[in-house]
Amino acid sequence: AQSVTQPDIHITVSEGASLELRCNYSYGATPYLFWYVQSPGQGLQLLLKYFSGDTLVQGIKGFEAEFKRSQSSFNLRKPSVHWSDAAEYFCAVGARGRGSTLGRLYFGRGTQLTVWP
Amino acid sequence: NAGVTQTPKFQVLKTGQSMTLQCAQDMNHNSMYWYRQDPGMGLRLIYYSASEGTTDKGEVPNGYNVSRLNKREFSLRLESAAPSQTSVYFCASRGTGTDTQYFGPGTRLTVL
């Protein structure tokens, strides 16, 4: 069964510091992988996604993520965090396949990021 | 460009009351989804519709019904609300040939 684990419920970093948010997934084949960000009281915004090809993907707002098949991981990184990056971050795995299951997403429980000035 | 819209934004119900959450998208997407978000639980899929006229259960369908009214609209109905259904509900849509879901702003529902 598909599942996503985000081991860190809450992370605090100082503004300007680097950031890495962890994501591990369980899936029977090569998955589609996504990172979404949710600001307080808002919906989810897509940061980046991996479908195939280059395992290092670039996203919006200076974020990147690396797909590591051997570790079943898709960690999100940013070299220098800004105060506006404070939000909740969700990793998700998408089901590949035919029929109506195509496009279903399985989400992790989220990581809350706090940024200190 | 509206994208995915949801109404209402907030709602308070009493136990046993019924209501329908509305969702519409203007991106001509075939697939639509309803999720609920609870603290520490991430988003869990309630129901989805791969195309107009079809609906399927997700992870947590009990207590809910859905209607894919047409290609644009996908509604979620609570027939007899329970406090356990207090949550934030998100609708999403996805176009054919792409695997990216686009989310609405959410409906915050409280059941007393």
Short mmCIF file of N, CA, C and O in Angstrom, two decimals, chain A residues 9-13 19 21 63 81-82 85-89 111-115:
data_model
loop_
_atom_site.label_atom_id
_atom_site.label_comp_id
_atom_site.label_asym_id
_atom_site.label_seq_id
_atom_site.Cartn_x
_atom_site.Cartn_y
_atom_site.Cartn_z
N ILE A 9 7.64 16.57 12.70
CA ILE A 9 6.36 17.25 12.80
C ILE A 9 6.56 18.76 12.76
O ILE A 9 5.79 19.50 12.17
N HIS A 10 7.65 19.22 13.41
CA HIS A 10 7.89 20.65 13.52
C HIS A 10 9.39 20.90 13.42
O HIS A 10 10.17 20.20 14.08
N ILE A 11 9.77 21.86 12.60
CA ILE A 11 11.16 22.26 12.46
C ILE A 11 11.26 23.77 12.63
O ILE A 11 10.40 24.51 12.11
N THR A 12 12.28 24.19 13.35
CA THR A 12 12.53 25.62 13.54
C THR A 12 13.92 25.93 13.00
O THR A 12 14.89 25.25 13.36
N VAL A 13 14.02 26.94 12.16
CA VAL A 13 15.31 27.38 11.64
C VAL A 13 15.39 28.90 11.72
O VAL A 13 14.36 29.59 11.78
N LEU A 19 17.76 24.59 4.85
CA LEU A 19 16.62 23.80 5.29
C LEU A 19 16.58 22.48 4.55
O LEU A 19 16.84 22.42 3.34
N LEU A 21 13.73 19.25 4.59
CA LEU A 21 12.55 18.55 5.12
C LEU A 21 12.54 17.14 4.54
O LEU A 21 12.65 16.97 3.33
N PHE A 63 13.07 26.46 -3.90
CA PHE A 63 13.11 25.10 -3.35
C PHE A 63 13.57 24.08 -4.40
O PHE A 63 13.35 24.27 -5.60
N VAL A 81 16.72 30.14 4.02
CA VAL A 81 15.30 30.28 4.31
C VAL A 81 14.94 31.74 4.57
O VAL A 81 15.70 32.48 5.22
N HIS A 82 13.78 32.14 4.11
CA HIS A 82 13.24 33.48 4.32
C HIS A 82 12.09 33.39 5.30
O HIS A 82 11.42 32.35 5.40
N ASP A 85 8.85 31.84 4.32
CA ASP A 85 8.75 30.40 4.09
C ASP A 85 8.06 29.67 5.24
O ASP A 85 7.77 28.47 5.13
N ALA A 86 7.79 30.36 6.33
CA ALA A 86 7.10 29.73 7.45
C ALA A 86 5.72 29.28 7.00
O ALA A 86 4.90 30.07 6.53
N ALA A 87 5.47 27.98 7.12
CA ALA A 87 4.24 27.38 6.60
C ALA A 87 4.26 25.90 6.97
O ALA A 87 5.19 25.43 7.62
N GLU A 88 3.26 25.18 6.50
CA GLU A 88 3.27 23.74 6.65
C GLU A 88 3.54 23.12 5.28
O GLU A 88 2.99 23.57 4.27
N TYR A 89 4.37 22.10 5.29
CA TYR A 89 4.82 21.48 4.05
C TYR A 89 4.37 20.03 4.01
O TYR A 89 4.55 19.28 4.98
N THR A 111 4.93 18.82 7.80
CA THR A 111 5.97 19.37 8.67
C THR A 111 5.73 20.87 8.79
O THR A 111 5.66 21.58 7.77
N GLN A 112 5.58 21.32 10.02
CA GLN A 112 5.36 22.74 10.28
C GLN A 112 6.73 23.42 10.38
O GLN A 112 7.56 23.00 11.19
N LEU A 113 6.95 24.43 9.57
CA LEU A 113 8.22 25.15 9.59
C LEU A 113 8.04 26.51 10.26
O LEU A 113 7.18 27.31 9.85
N THR A 114 8.83 26.75 11.29
CA THR A 114 8.90 28.07 11.94
C THR A 114 10.24 28.69 11.59
O THR A 114 11.28 28.02 11.65
N VAL A 115 10.22 29.96 11.25
CA VAL A 115 11.45 30.68 10.91
C VAL A 115 11.67 31.80 11.92
O VAL A 115 10.81 32.67 12.09
#
